[in-house]
N, CA, C and O atoms as a MOPAC input file, in Angstrom:
PM7 MOZYME 1SCF
protein

 N     -9.79400 1   -14.25500 1    17.33200 1
 C     -9.42200 1   -12.08000 1    16.71300 1
 C    -11.25800 1   -11.95600 1    16.01400 1
 O    -11.25400 1   -12.97200 1    15.31800 1
 N    -12.35600 1   -11.47800 1    15.87200 1
 C    -13.13000 1   -11.27400 1    14.77400 1
 C    -12.92000 1   -10.23700 1    13.83500 1
 O    -12.16500 1    -9.28500 1    14.03300 1
 N    -13.73900 1   -10.46200 1    12.58400 1
 C    -13.27700 1   -10.07200 1    11.14500 1
 C    -12.02700 1    -8.82600 1    11.07000 1
 O    -11.42400 1    -8.27800 1    11.99200 1
 N    -11.92900 1    -8.64800 1     9.64700 1
 C    -10.73700 1    -8.43100 1     9.17100 1
 C    -10.37900 1    -6.78700 1    10.22000 1
 O    -11.05700 1    -6.24000 1    11.09000 1
 N     -9.17200 1    -6.46900 1     9.68200 1
 C     -8.70300 1    -5.10900 1    11.32200 1
 C     -7.99800 1    -4.31300 1     9.39800 1
 O     -8.06900 1    -3.12700 1     9.07700 1
 N     -7.50600 1    -5.27800 1     8.67100 1
 C     -6.36600 1    -4.82800 1     8.23700 1
 C     -6.39000 1    -5.38100 1     6.30200 1
 O     -6.38100 1    -6.53900 1     5.88500 1
 N     -6.42100 1    -4.07800 1     5.47100 1
 C     -6.84100 1    -4.47300 1     3.93200 1
 C     -5.48800 1    -3.59800 1     3.36500 1
 O     -5.05200 1    -2.52900 1     3.79200 1
 N     -4.88900 1    -4.61300 1     2.03000 1
 C     -3.47600 1    -4.22300 1     1.05300 1
 C     -3.93300 1    -4.79000 1     0.04900 1
 O     -4.40400 1    -5.92500 1    -0.03600 1
 N     -3.76700 1    -3.80400 1    -0.93800 1
 C     -3.63400 1    -4.29700 1    -2.21400 1
 C     -2.45600 1    -3.81500 1    -2.75100 1
 O     -1.79600 1    -2.77600 1    -2.73700 1
 N     -2.39700 1    -5.48300 1    -3.47300 1
 C     -0.87500 1    -5.62600 1    -4.00400 1
 C     -0.29800 1    -6.80600 1    -5.06400 1
 O     -0.74200 1    -7.92200 1    -5.33300 1
 N      0.74700 1    -6.15800 1    -5.49000 1
 C      0.87800 1    -7.25000 1    -6.54300 1
 C      0.97000 1    -8.43400 1    -6.14000 1
 O      0.92500 1    -8.76900 1    -4.95600 1
 N      1.21600 1    -9.75400 1    -7.84000 1
 C      1.50500 1   -10.70500 1    -7.15000 1
 C      2.90500 1   -11.96200 1    -6.89200 1
 O      3.25900 1   -13.07900 1    -6.51300 1
 N      3.26100 1   -10.59700 1    -7.48900 1
 C      5.52900 1   -10.73300 1    -7.95000 1
 C      6.02200 1    -9.81400 1    -7.12500 1
 O      5.75800 1    -8.61700 1    -7.23800 1
 N      7.31100 1   -10.64800 1    -5.59600 1
 C      7.63600 1   -10.52600 1    -4.47100 1
 C      8.60600 1    -9.04800 1    -5.97600 1
 O      8.81200 1    -9.33900 1    -7.15500 1
 N      8.95000 1    -7.69900 1    -5.33400 1
 C      9.88800 1    -6.79500 1    -5.67500 1
 C     11.70700 1    -8.00500 1    -5.08200 1
 O     11.97200 1    -9.02600 1    -4.44600 1
 N     12.43500 1    -6.87000 1    -5.89800 1
 C     13.82100 1    -6.90500 1    -5.69300 1
 C     14.26400 1    -6.77000 1    -4.53300 1
 O     15.45300 1    -6.75800 1    -4.21700 1
 N     13.22900 1    -6.64800 1    -3.74200 1
 C     13.78200 1    -6.62800 1    -1.54900 1
 C     13.05100 1    -7.38300 1    -0.93300 1
 O     12.93700 1    -7.10300 1     0.26000 1
 N     12.05400 1    -8.95400 1    -1.58100 1
 C     11.77600 1    -9.22400 1    -1.35800 1
 C      9.50800 1    -9.75300 1    -1.17100 1
 O      8.80800 1   -10.76000 1    -1.27800 1
 N      9.27500 1    -7.83300 1    -0.76900 1
 C      8.47300 1    -8.32300 1    -0.57600 1
 C      7.21400 1    -7.42800 1    -2.11300 1
 O      7.56700 1    -6.60000 1    -2.95300 1
 N      6.20600 1    -7.87700 1    -1.97000 1
 C      4.47900 1    -7.34900 1    -2.33200 1
 C      4.62500 1    -6.02100 1    -2.83100 1
 O      4.38300 1    -5.32100 1    -1.84900 1
 N      4.85200 1    -5.36200 1    -3.68000 1
 C      4.60700 1    -4.28200 1    -4.14400 1
 C      3.24500 1    -3.68100 1    -3.87500 1
 O      2.25500 1    -4.04800 1    -4.51000 1
 N      3.19700 1    -2.73000 1    -2.90600 1
 C      1.21100 1    -2.05000 1    -2.85400 1
 C      0.71400 1    -1.71700 1    -3.99300 1
 O      1.33900 1    -2.26800 1    -4.89900 1
 N     -0.07100 1    -1.10800 1    -4.33500 1
 C     -1.11700 1    -0.74900 1    -4.79900 1
 C     -0.42900 1     1.11000 1    -5.66800 1
 O     -0.63100 1     1.58800 1    -6.78400 1
 N      0.07800 1     1.43300 1    -4.90800 1
 C      0.81400 1     2.64500 1    -5.70300 1
 C      2.21500 1     2.58800 1    -5.61300 1
 O      3.02600 1     3.39800 1    -6.06100 1
 N      2.46300 1     1.32200 1    -4.85200 1
 C      3.66000 1     1.87200 1    -5.86800 1
 C      4.15900 1     0.97500 1    -7.33900 1
 O      5.12600 1     1.05500 1    -8.09500 1
 N      2.91800 1     0.09700 1    -7.26200 1
 C      2.73800 1    -0.51500 1    -8.67100 1
 C      2.53400 1     0.56500 1   -10.46700 1
 O      3.12900 1     0.53400 1   -11.54300 1
 N      1.62600 1     1.20300 1   -10.02400 1
 C      0.96700 1     2.43200 1   -10.18500 1
 C      2.02500 1     3.48600 1   -10.71600 1
 O      2.04600 1     4.10600 1   -11.77900 1
 N      2.86100 1     3.49200 1    -9.68200 1
 C      3.73700 1     5.00800 1    -9.77000 1
 C      4.49300 1     4.20100 1   -10.67100 1
 O      4.51300 1     4.83500 1   -11.72600 1
 N      5.18500 1     3.03600 1   -10.82300 1
 C      5.63100 1     2.57100 1   -11.76300 1
 C      5.58500 1     2.58500 1   -13.06700 1
 O      6.52700 1     3.06600 1   -13.69500 1
 N      4.40500 1     2.02500 1   -13.75200 1
 C      3.84000 1     2.33600 1   -14.40800 1
 C      4.20400 1     3.91700 1   -15.06100 1
 O      5.01300 1     4.09700 1   -15.97100 1
 N      3.59700 1     4.75000 1   -14.53400 1
 C      3.80900 1     6.62300 1   -14.30400 1
 C      4.87700 1     6.77100 1   -14.68000 1
 O      5.06300 1     7.68000 1   -15.48800 1
 N      5.91700 1     6.00800 1   -14.28200 1
 C      7.07800 1     6.82800 1   -14.27200 1
 C      7.96800 1     6.11200 1   -15.38400 1
 O      9.11600 1     6.45200 1   -15.66800 1
 N      7.29000 1     5.11300 1   -15.94200 1
 C      7.91300 1     4.26600 1   -16.63800 1
 C      7.23000 1     4.97500 1   -18.21100 1
 O      7.72200 1     4.49800 1   -19.23300 1
 N      6.01100 1     6.20000 1   -18.41200 1
 C      5.61800 1     6.74900 1   -19.20700 1
 C      4.66600 1     5.91500 1   -20.24800 1
 O      4.51800 1     6.19800 1   -21.43700 1
 N      3.71100 1     4.22100 1   -19.15800 1
 C      3.32200 1     3.74100 1   -19.69200 1
 C      1.33900 1     4.01400 1   -19.45200 1
 O      0.55700 1     3.08300 1   -19.26100 1
 N      0.98100 1     5.34300 1   -19.52600 1
 C     -0.44700 1     5.96700 1   -18.74300 1
 C     -0.75000 1     5.98700 1   -19.89800 1
 O      0.09100 1     5.91600 1   -20.79400 1
 N     -2.44300 1     6.12300 1   -20.17200 1
 C     -2.93200 1     7.05000 1   -21.27700 1
 C     -2.78900 1     8.46900 1   -20.70700 1
 O     -1.94600 1     8.70300 1   -19.84100 1
 N     -3.51700 1     9.31200 1   -21.13500 1
 C     -3.37400 1    10.59600 1   -20.47100 1
 C     -4.81700 1    11.00700 1   -19.78700 1
 O     -5.01700 1    12.11200 1   -19.28500 1
 N     -5.99200 1     9.72800 1   -19.85800 1
 C     -6.93100 1     9.62200 1   -19.12900 1
 C     -6.00100 1     9.58500 1   -17.43400 1
 O     -5.67700 1    10.38900 1   -16.55900 1
 N     -5.88300 1     8.17000 1   -17.70900 1
 C     -4.72300 1     7.09300 1   -17.04700 1
 C     -3.70700 1     8.10300 1   -16.35900 1
 O     -3.05900 1     7.84900 1   -15.34300 1
 N     -3.69400 1     8.55900 1   -16.63600 1
 C     -2.35200 1     9.27100 1   -16.12000 1
 C     -2.67100 1    10.82500 1   -15.10500 1
 O     -1.91500 1    10.87700 1   -14.13500 1
 N     -3.51200 1    11.85500 1   -15.20100 1
 C     -5.18700 1    12.48400 1   -14.65700 1
 C     -5.44000 1    12.04600 1   -14.01900 1
 O     -5.46300 1    12.92100 1   -13.15300 1
 N     -5.95400 1    10.57100 1   -13.23800 1
 C     -6.49000 1    10.59000 1   -12.90400 1
 C     -5.49000 1     9.30300 1   -12.29700 1
 O     -5.99000 1     8.26900 1   -11.85600 1
 N     -4.10400 1     9.52900 1   -12.34700 1
 C     -3.14100 1     8.49600 1   -11.63800 1
 C     -2.37200 1    10.14300 1   -10.25700 1
 O     -2.20500 1    10.11300 1    -9.03800 1
 N     -2.14300 1    11.21800 1   -11.22500 1
 C     -2.14100 1    12.37700 1   -10.47000 1
 C     -2.42200 1    13.19300 1    -9.64900 1
 O     -1.77000 1    13.96200 1    -8.94200 1
 N     -3.82500 1    12.89700 1    -9.83700 1
 C     -5.08200 1    13.53800 1    -9.26300 1
 C     -5.35400 1    13.34800 1    -7.92100 1
 O     -5.50000 1    14.02900 1    -6.90600 1
 N     -5.38200 1    11.41800 1    -8.49100 1
 C     -5.48500 1    10.24500 1    -7.08000 1
 C     -4.25000 1    10.45700 1    -5.79500 1
 O     -4.45200 1    10.58100 1    -4.58700 1
 N     -3.49700 1    10.45100 1    -6.22200 1
 C     -2.09900 1    10.76300 1    -5.91900 1
 C     -2.01400 1    11.91600 1    -4.54300 1
 O     -1.87100 1    11.76000 1    -3.33100 1
 N     -2.14600 1    12.85700 1    -5.24200 1
 C     -2.84600 1    14.62100 1    -4.75800 1
 C     -4.08200 1    14.09500 1    -3.69200 1
 O     -4.20600 1    14.46000 1    -2.52300 1
 N     -4.64600 1    13.47600 1    -4.16700 1
 C     -5.92400 1    12.84700 1    -3.14800 1
 C     -5.72900 1    12.64100 1    -1.66900 1
 O     -6.21400 1    13.02000 1    -0.60300 1
 N     -4.16700 1    11.34000 1    -2.42700 1
 C     -4.45400 1    10.51900 1    -1.23100 1
 C     -3.44400 1    11.51700 1    -0.00600 1
 O     -3.74800 1    11.86500 1     1.13500 1
 N     -2.17200 1    11.76900 1    -0.80700 1
 C     -1.21100 1    13.28800 1     0.13400 1
 C     -1.42600 1    14.43800 1     0.53400 1
 O     -0.73800 1    15.26400 1     1.13400 1
 N     -2.68000 1    14.41900 1     0.06000 1
 C     -3.93300 1    15.73500 1     0.98600 1
 C     -4.37000 1    15.30000 1     2.18000 1
 O     -4.03000 1    15.83200 1     3.23700 1
 N     -5.13300 1    14.32700 1     2.09900 1
 C     -6.11400 1    13.64500 1     2.21300 1
 C     -5.17200 1    12.31000 1     4.26500 1
 O     -5.48400 1    12.42600 1     5.45000 1
 N     -4.42600 1    11.62300 1     3.78400 1
 C     -3.76200 1    10.64900 1     5.26400 1
 C     -3.12300 1    11.27900 1     5.72500 1
 O     -3.43800 1    12.46600 1     5.79800 1
 N     -1.57500 1    10.70400 1     6.42200 1
 C     -0.53900 1    11.38800 1     7.18700 1
 C      0.45900 1    10.44900 1     5.66600 1
 O     -0.29000 1     9.94400 1     4.82900 1
 N      1.97100 1    10.28600 1     5.42100 1
 C      2.84400 1     9.64900 1     4.91700 1
 C      3.86200 1     9.91400 1     6.01700 1
 O      4.52200 1    10.85900 1     6.45000 1
 N      3.60300 1     8.17500 1     6.34100 1
 C      4.39900 1     7.67200 1     7.45400 1
 C      5.53300 1     8.19800 1     7.77300 1
 O      5.90900 1     8.49700 1     8.90700 1
 N      6.29300 1     8.35900 1     6.43400 1
 C      7.95600 1     8.37400 1     6.38900 1
 C      7.84400 1    10.40300 1     6.83000 1
 O      8.87100 1    11.08200 1     6.84500 1
 N      6.71400 1    10.89300 1     7.07400 1
 C      7.03700 1    12.11800 1     6.82000 1
 C      6.45900 1    12.70100 1     9.03900 1
 O      6.49000 1    13.79600 1     9.60200 1
 N      6.10400 1    11.50600 1     9.46800 1
 C      5.93600 1    10.99500 1    10.90500 1
 C      7.42800 1    10.20900 1    11.28700 1
 O      8.11100 1    10.46400 1    12.27900 1
 N      7.68000 1     9.38700 1    10.43800 1
 C      9.29000 1     8.58300 1    11.13100 1
 C      9.88300 1     8.73400 1     9.73500 1
 O      9.19700 1     8.94700 1     8.73500 1
 N     10.97900 1     8.63000 1     9.74100 1
 C     11.79100 1     8.66300 1     8.24600 1
 C     12.17000 1     7.71800 1     8.13000 1
 O     12.25600 1     7.29200 1     6.97800 1
 N     12.61500 1     6.84800 1     9.27900 1
 C     12.74000 1     5.37000 1     9.32900 1
 C     12.05500 1     4.22300 1     9.21200 1
 O     12.58900 1     3.12400 1     9.36400 1
 N     10.78100 1     4.39800 1     8.92400 1
 C      9.98900 1     3.24600 1     9.20100 1
 C     10.00500 1     2.46900 1     7.60500 1
 O     10.06100 1     1.25000 1     7.76700 1
 N      9.97600 1     2.79100 1     6.38100 1
 C     10.84200 1     2.13200 1     5.71400 1
 C     11.99700 1     1.81700 1     5.21700 1
 O     12.27700 1     1.40800 1     4.09000 1
 N     12.78900 1     2.07200 1     6.30200 1
 C     14.07300 1     2.08000 1     6.27100 1
 C     14.50100 1    -0.39400 1     6.10800 1
 O     14.01000 1    -1.31500 1     6.76100 1
 N     15.36500 1    -0.40200 1     5.16100 1
 C     15.65500 1    -1.44000 1     4.79400 1
 C     15.88900 1    -2.27800 1     6.19700 1
 O     15.00800 1    -3.06400 1     6.54800 1
 N     17.40400 1    -2.06300 1     7.22100 1
 C     18.13500 1    -2.84400 1     8.12500 1
 C     17.19500 1    -2.27600 1     8.82500 1
 O     16.60500 1    -3.34700 1     8.68800 1
 N     16.36300 1    -1.54500 1     9.53600 1
 C     15.94400 1    -1.18300 1    11.01000 1
 C     13.56100 1    -2.46100 1    10.78500 1
 O     12.81200 1    -3.09500 1    11.52800 1
 N     13.59200 1    -2.13800 1     9.71000 1
 C     12.39600 1    -2.74600 1     9.27500 1
 C     12.04000 1    -3.23400 1     8.00700 1
 O     11.36700 1    -2.63200 1     7.16900 1
 N     12.89600 1    -5.21300 1     7.83500 1
 C     12.62300 1    -5.25700 1     6.53300 1
 C     11.59100 1    -5.88200 1     6.00200 1
 O     10.85600 1    -6.63500 1     6.63900 1
 N     11.43500 1    -5.52300 1     4.41900 1
 C      9.73600 1    -6.06900 1     4.32700 1
 C      9.00900 1    -4.78500 1     4.56800 1
 O      7.99300 1    -4.61000 1     3.89500 1
 N      9.21600 1    -4.24600 1     5.06400 1
 C      8.20300 1    -2.93200 1     5.53600 1
 C      6.71600 1    -2.47900 1     4.81800 1
 O      6.86000 1    -1.63500 1     3.93400 1
 N      5.63800 1    -2.81600 1     5.01100 1
 C      4.50200 1    -2.69500 1     3.55500 1
 C      3.81700 1    -2.37100 1     4.91000 1
 O      3.96100 1    -2.73700 1     6.07600 1
 N      2.58600 1    -1.07800 1     3.88100 1
 C      1.58700 1    -0.46000 1     5.07000 1
 C      0.54900 1    -0.98400 1     4.20500 1
 O      0.48200 1    -1.29900 1     3.01700 1
 N     -0.40400 1    -0.96900 1     5.40900 1
 C     -1.67500 1    -1.43100 1     5.21700 1
 C     -3.13300 1    -0.73700 1     6.04900 1
 O     -3.22200 1    -0.59200 1     7.26800 1
 N     -4.34800 1    -0.32200 1     4.88300 1
 C     -5.65400 1     0.64700 1     5.79600 1
 C     -5.52700 1     0.42300 1     6.94900 1
 O     -4.37000 1     0.27200 1     7.34100 1
 N     -6.23400 1     0.35200 1     7.58100 1
 C     -7.04000 1    -0.57500 1     8.57400 1
 C     -8.30600 1    -0.41900 1     8.05700 1
 O     -8.59600 1     0.64200 1     7.50500 1
 N     -9.24500 1    -1.47400 1     8.16900 1
 C    -10.76000 1    -1.55900 1     7.58300 1
 C    -11.84900 1    -0.44600 1     8.01800 1
 O    -13.07000 1    -0.58000 1     7.93500 1
 N    -11.28400 1     0.46000 1     8.40400 1
 C    -12.53700 1     1.62200 1     9.28700 1
 C    -12.17200 1     2.42600 1     7.99700 1
 O    -13.17700 1     2.79500 1     7.38900 1
 N    -10.87700 1     2.82100 1     7.37600 1
 C    -10.25800 1     4.17000 1     6.13900 1
 C    -11.40000 1     3.63700 1     5.21200 1
 O    -10.93100 1     2.99000 1     4.27600 1
 N    -12.60100 1     3.71200 1     5.20500 1
 C    -13.33800 1     3.62400 1     3.48000 1
 C    -13.12800 1     4.51800 1     2.96900 1
 O    -12.69100 1     4.56900 1     1.82000 1
 N    -13.37100 1     5.43600 1     3.65900 1
 C    -13.03400 1     6.35900 1     2.22100 1
 C    -11.92000 1     6.49500 1     0.99500 1
 O    -11.85400 1     6.91500 1    -0.16000 1
 N    -11.01900 1     5.81100 1     2.08900 1
 C     -9.33600 1     5.97500 1     1.69300 1
 C     -9.71400 1     4.17800 1     0.51600 1
 O     -9.67300 1     4.11100 1    -0.71200 1
 N     -9.92700 1     3.41800 1     1.17400 1
 C     -9.92700 1     2.16200 1     0.41500 1
 C    -10.42500 1     2.09400 1    -1.06300 1
 O     -9.88500 1     1.70500 1    -2.09900 1
 N    -12.07800 1     2.79500 1    -0.68300 1
 C    -13.29600 1     2.90800 1    -1.96900 1
 C    -12.50300 1     4.10400 1    -3.18900 1
 O    -12.96300 1     4.53700 1    -4.24500 1
 N    -11.43400 1     4.32200 1    -2.64900 1
 C    -10.93000 1     5.30500 1    -3.67900 1
 C     -9.53200 1     4.02300 1    -4.61500 1
 O     -8.80000 1     4.27100 1    -5.57400 1
 N     -9.61700 1     3.25100 1    -4.12500 1
 C     -8.70500 1     2.67800 1    -4.82800 1
 C     -8.88100 1     1.82600 1    -6.31000 1
 O     -7.89100 1     1.46900 1    -6.94900 1
 N    -10.31900 1     1.54900 1    -6.77200 1
 C    -10.88700 1     1.54800 1    -7.55500 1
 C    -10.30300 1     1.52400 1    -9.03200 1
 O    -10.04400 1     0.61900 1    -9.82600 1
 N    -10.20200 1     3.00300 1    -9.06000 1
 C     -9.43100 1     3.13000 1    -9.98100 1
 C     -7.70000 1     3.14500 1   -10.39400 1
 O     -7.02900 1     3.79000 1   -11.19900 1
 N     -7.51700 1     2.48900 1    -9.77300 1
 C     -6.10200 1     2.35600 1    -9.19700 1
 C     -5.73800 1     0.88000 1    -9.58600 1
 O     -4.57500 1     0.47500 1    -9.60400 1
 N     -6.86800 1     0.08400 1    -9.90800 1
 C     -6.64000 1    -1.64300 1    -9.73300 1
 C     -7.27900 1    -1.88300 1   -11.44000 1
 O     -7.22600 1    -2.89800 1   -12.13500 1
 N     -8.12600 1     0.04900 1   -11.88000 1
 C     -8.58900 1    -0.59700 1   -13.26700 1
 C     -7.16200 1    -0.12100 1   -13.96800 1
 O     -6.69100 1    -0.84300 1   -14.84700 1
 N     -6.46500 1     1.11400 1   -13.57000 1
 C     -5.05600 1     1.11600 1   -14.19800 1
 C     -3.71000 1     0.07500 1   -14.32600 1
 O     -2.63800 1     0.22900 1   -14.91200 1
 N     -4.16200 1    -0.87300 1   -13.64400 1
 C     -3.06600 1    -1.64900 1   -13.01600 1
 C     -3.60300 1    -3.42500 1   -14.34500 1
 O     -2.75600 1    -4.20900 1   -14.77300 1
 N     -5.00600 1    -3.51500 1   -14.61500 1
 C     -5.62700 1    -4.52000 1   -14.85500 1
 C     -4.72300 1    -3.90300 1   -16.37500 1
 O     -3.64700 1    -4.23500 1   -16.87100 1
 N     -5.79600 1    -2.84300 1   -16.77800 1
 C     -5.52700 1    -2.22800 1   -18.18400 1
 C     -3.87900 1    -2.66800 1   -18.39300 1
 O     -3.68400 1    -3.16900 1   -19.50000 1
 N     -2.96200 1    -2.59200 1   -17.73900 1
 C     -1.75700 1    -3.09900 1   -17.77400 1
 C     -0.91700 1    -3.90400 1   -17.37600 1
 O      0.21700 1    -3.66600 1   -16.96000 1
 N     -1.77500 1    -5.50600 1   -17.56300 1
 C     -1.82200 1    -6.89400 1   -16.55900 1
 C     -1.49800 1    -6.67600 1   -15.82300 1
 O     -1.05800 1    -7.68500 1   -15.27100 1
 N     -1.27600 1    -5.26700 1   -14.88400 1
 C     -0.68300 1    -6.19200 1   -14.09000 1
 C     -1.09400 1    -6.31900 1   -12.75300 1
 O     -1.54400 1    -5.38400 1   -12.09100 1
 N     -0.87000 1    -8.01600 1   -12.16100 1
 C     -1.87600 1    -8.65200 1   -10.80500 1
 C     -1.33000 1    -8.01400 1    -9.73100 1
 O     -0.17900 1    -7.74100 1    -9.39100 1
 N     -3.13100 1    -7.72400 1    -8.97500 1
 C     -3.02600 1    -7.28300 1    -7.91700 1
 C     -3.77300 1    -8.37500 1    -7.06100 1
 O     -3.65500 1    -9.53600 1    -7.45500 1
 N     -4.28000 1    -8.21500 1    -6.30700 1
 C     -4.72000 1    -9.14100 1    -5.20100 1
 C     -5.65800 1    -8.09500 1    -3.65600 1
 O     -5.16500 1    -7.02700 1    -3.29400 1
 N     -6.47300 1    -8.44600 1    -3.22700 1
 C     -6.59800 1    -7.60000 1    -2.46500 1
 C     -6.99100 1    -9.18000 1    -0.55200 1
 O     -7.61100 1   -10.20100 1    -0.25500 1
 N     -6.23500 1    -8.36600 1    -0.11400 1
 C     -5.09300 1    -9.06200 1     0.92500 1
 C     -6.14700 1    -8.66500 1     2.25400 1
 O     -6.46200 1    -7.49300 1     2.45900 1
 N     -6.57700 1    -9.65000 1     3.00600 1
 C     -7.22800 1    -8.62700 1     4.34600 1
 C     -6.22200 1    -9.88300 1     5.08800 1
 O     -5.74500 1   -10.90000 1     4.58400 1
 N     -6.09700 1    -9.14100 1     7.00000 1
 C     -5.65800 1    -9.94200 1     8.18700 1
 C     -6.14600 1    -9.33100 1     9.41100 1
 O     -6.03000 1    -8.10600 1     9.35900 1
 N     -6.57300 1    -9.69100 1    10.32400 1
 C     -5.63700 1    -8.87800 1    11.33400 1
 C     -4.72300 1    -9.15600 1    11.86400 1
 O     -5.10000 1    -9.36200 1    13.01800 1
 N     -4.02500 1    -9.26600 1    11.82900 1
 C     -2.39500 1    -9.32100 1    11.97200 1
 C     -1.48500 1    -9.18300 1    11.18600 1
 O     -0.40900 1    -9.72100 1    11.44800 1
 N     -1.63700 1    -8.45700 1    10.04300 1
 C     -0.52200 1    -8.55400 1     9.08300 1
 C      1.13800 1    -8.45400 1     9.40700 1
 O      2.04100 1    -8.60300 1     8.58300 1
 N      1.24600 1    -8.21100 1    10.58500 1
 C      3.12200 1    -8.40100 1    11.07900 1
 C      3.16600 1    -7.48700 1    12.18000 1
 O      2.07500 1    -7.11200 1    12.61000 1
 N      4.19700 1    -7.05700 1    12.72000 1
 C      4.99400 1    -6.22200 1    13.70200 1
 C      4.23700 1    -4.76900 1    13.53300 1
 O      4.53300 1    -4.32700 1    12.42300 1
 N      3.46300 1    -3.97300 1    14.16100 1
 C      3.80900 1    -2.59900 1    13.52600 1
 C      4.68900 1    -1.82300 1    14.46300 1
 O      4.96300 1    -1.54100 1    15.63000 1
 N      5.02400 1    -1.62000 1    12.84100 1
 C      5.89900 1    -0.47400 1    13.36900 1
 C      5.53800 1     1.47900 1    12.80300 1
 O      6.26000 1     2.47300 1    12.87800 1
 N      4.80100 1     1.38200 1    12.52900 1
 C      3.79900 1     2.32900 1    12.76900 1
 C      2.34300 1     2.62600 1    12.83100 1
 O      1.80400 1     2.07100 1    11.87200 1
 N      1.32300 1     3.39100 1    13.69900 1
 C      0.20900 1     3.42600 1    13.23800 1
 C     -0.48100 1     5.34900 1    13.17600 1
 O     -0.21200 1     6.41000 1    13.73900 1
 N     -1.55100 1     4.80700 1    12.03200 1
 C     -1.71400 1     6.37000 1    12.83300 1
 C     -3.86100 1     5.91100 1    12.64400 1
 O     -4.25700 1     4.82300 1    13.06200 1
 N     -4.97100 1     7.03900 1    11.93000 1
 C     -5.82400 1     7.18300 1    12.47500 1
 C     -6.41500 1     5.31500 1    10.75500 1
 O     -7.14500 1     4.32600 1    10.81600 1
 N     -6.09100 1     5.53300 1    10.36100 1
 C     -6.28900 1     5.26300 1     9.02700 1
 C     -5.46200 1     4.24700 1     8.16100 1
 O     -5.90400 1     3.80300 1     7.10200 1
 N     -3.83200 1     3.79500 1     8.84300 1
 C     -3.22400 1     3.00100 1     8.92800 1
 C     -2.21000 1     2.26700 1     9.52000 1
 O     -2.19400 1     2.57400 1    10.71200 1
 N     -1.28200 1     1.37800 1     9.24800 1
 C     -0.08000 1     0.85400 1    10.16600 1
 C      0.54000 1     0.54500 1     8.93500 1
 O     -0.10700 1     0.54200 1     7.88800 1
 N      1.88700 1     0.25300 1     8.98500 1
 C      2.83300 1     0.12700 1     8.36700 1
 C      3.57300 1    -0.73600 1     9.09100 1
 O      4.03600 1    -0.39500 1    10.17900 1
 N      3.84600 1    -2.41000 1     8.37600 1
 C      4.23100 1    -3.62900 1     9.21000 1
 C      5.19300 1    -3.89800 1     8.65800 1
 O      5.53900 1    -3.51000 1     7.54200 1
 N      5.82100 1    -4.69700 1     9.47700 1
 C      7.71900 1    -6.14400 1     9.16800 1
 C      6.03900 1    -7.24500 1     9.05700 1
 O      5.36600 1    -7.15200 1    10.08300 1
 N      5.52000 1    -8.04500 1     8.10500 1
 C      4.99800 1    -9.24400 1     8.17900 1
 C      5.25500 1    -9.82800 1     9.10000 1
 O      5.10900 1    -9.31100 1    10.20700 1
 N      5.76800 1   -11.22000 1     8.94000 1
 C      5.33200 1   -12.00200 1    10.06400 1
 C      6.12800 1   -12.81300 1     9.02000 1
 O      6.81100 1   -13.50400 1     9.77600 1
 N      6.42700 1   -13.11900 1     7.96000 1
 C      6.64200 1   -14.11000 1     7.34800 1
 C      8.62200 1   -13.80900 1     7.27200 1
 O      9.42900 1   -14.57800 1     6.74900 1
 N      9.00200 1   -12.21500 1     8.10500 1
 C     10.06700 1   -11.36900 1     8.39500 1
 C     10.81700 1   -11.96700 1     9.11800 1
 O     12.02100 1   -12.22100 1     9.12400 1
 N      9.74800 1   -12.22200 1     9.90200 1
 C     10.56100 1   -12.30500 1    12.00100 1
 C      9.52100 1   -13.82700 1    11.88400 1
 O      8.99300 1   -14.33900 1    10.89600 1
 N      9.51800 1   -14.33700 1    13.67500 1
 C      8.92900 1   -15.21800 1    13.41500 1
 C      7.07900 1   -15.09700 1    13.99800 1
 O      6.72300 1   -13.95400 1    14.28500 1
 N      6.20400 1   -16.02200 1    14.12000 1
 C      4.80000 1   -15.39100 1    14.40400 1
 C      4.50700 1   -15.55200 1    15.35700 1
 O      4.83200 1   -16.58700 1    15.93900 1
 N      3.78700 1   -14.62900 1    15.92000 1
 C      3.23800 1   -14.63600 1    17.29900 1
 C      2.59900 1   -15.92700 1    17.69200 1
 O      1.73500 1   -16.27300 1    16.88600 1
 N      2.72100 1   -16.49600 1    18.39700 1
 C      2.15000 1   -18.08500 1    19.03700 1
 C      0.61400 1   -17.71000 1    19.16400 1
 O      0.26300 1   -16.66200 1    19.70600 1
 N     -0.47900 1   -18.82900 1    18.51700 1
 C     -1.47600 1   -18.61300 1    17.70100 1
 C     -1.90300 1   -18.10800 1    16.74400 1
 O     -3.12300 1   -18.05000 1    16.58800 1
 N     -1.23200 1   -17.70900 1    16.02900 1
 C     -1.41900 1   -17.20000 1    14.62900 1
 C     -1.03300 1   -17.71400 1    13.15700 1
 O     -1.33800 1   -17.04600 1    12.17000 1

């Protein structure tokens, strides 16, 4: 395969469930704990509202997509073609950096077994949770 097909922004520390939390989960955690400044909170709230209005929530389509027993470690990845969604992540990354929460951009052509897909994203069970396909 040539080129990157999927993009994910995730923390560097595994969660209690064993996966690396995504950028939105990390920012949501800071907001829930009341750690955001007023300006950060306004950005976070407006950003989350924008994402909610502009792309599907996988659990609205399939409530079991993140079920840990069915899809252990399932995580969402942007399709690389969803530039309009990816470019808006920078503000979240700035908030995380301001709170010294490490986050990285990961790219893959085969991030795992796809359990949900729409025009802009996939939810996958990472290959580390299952045996990787031959050749990967």
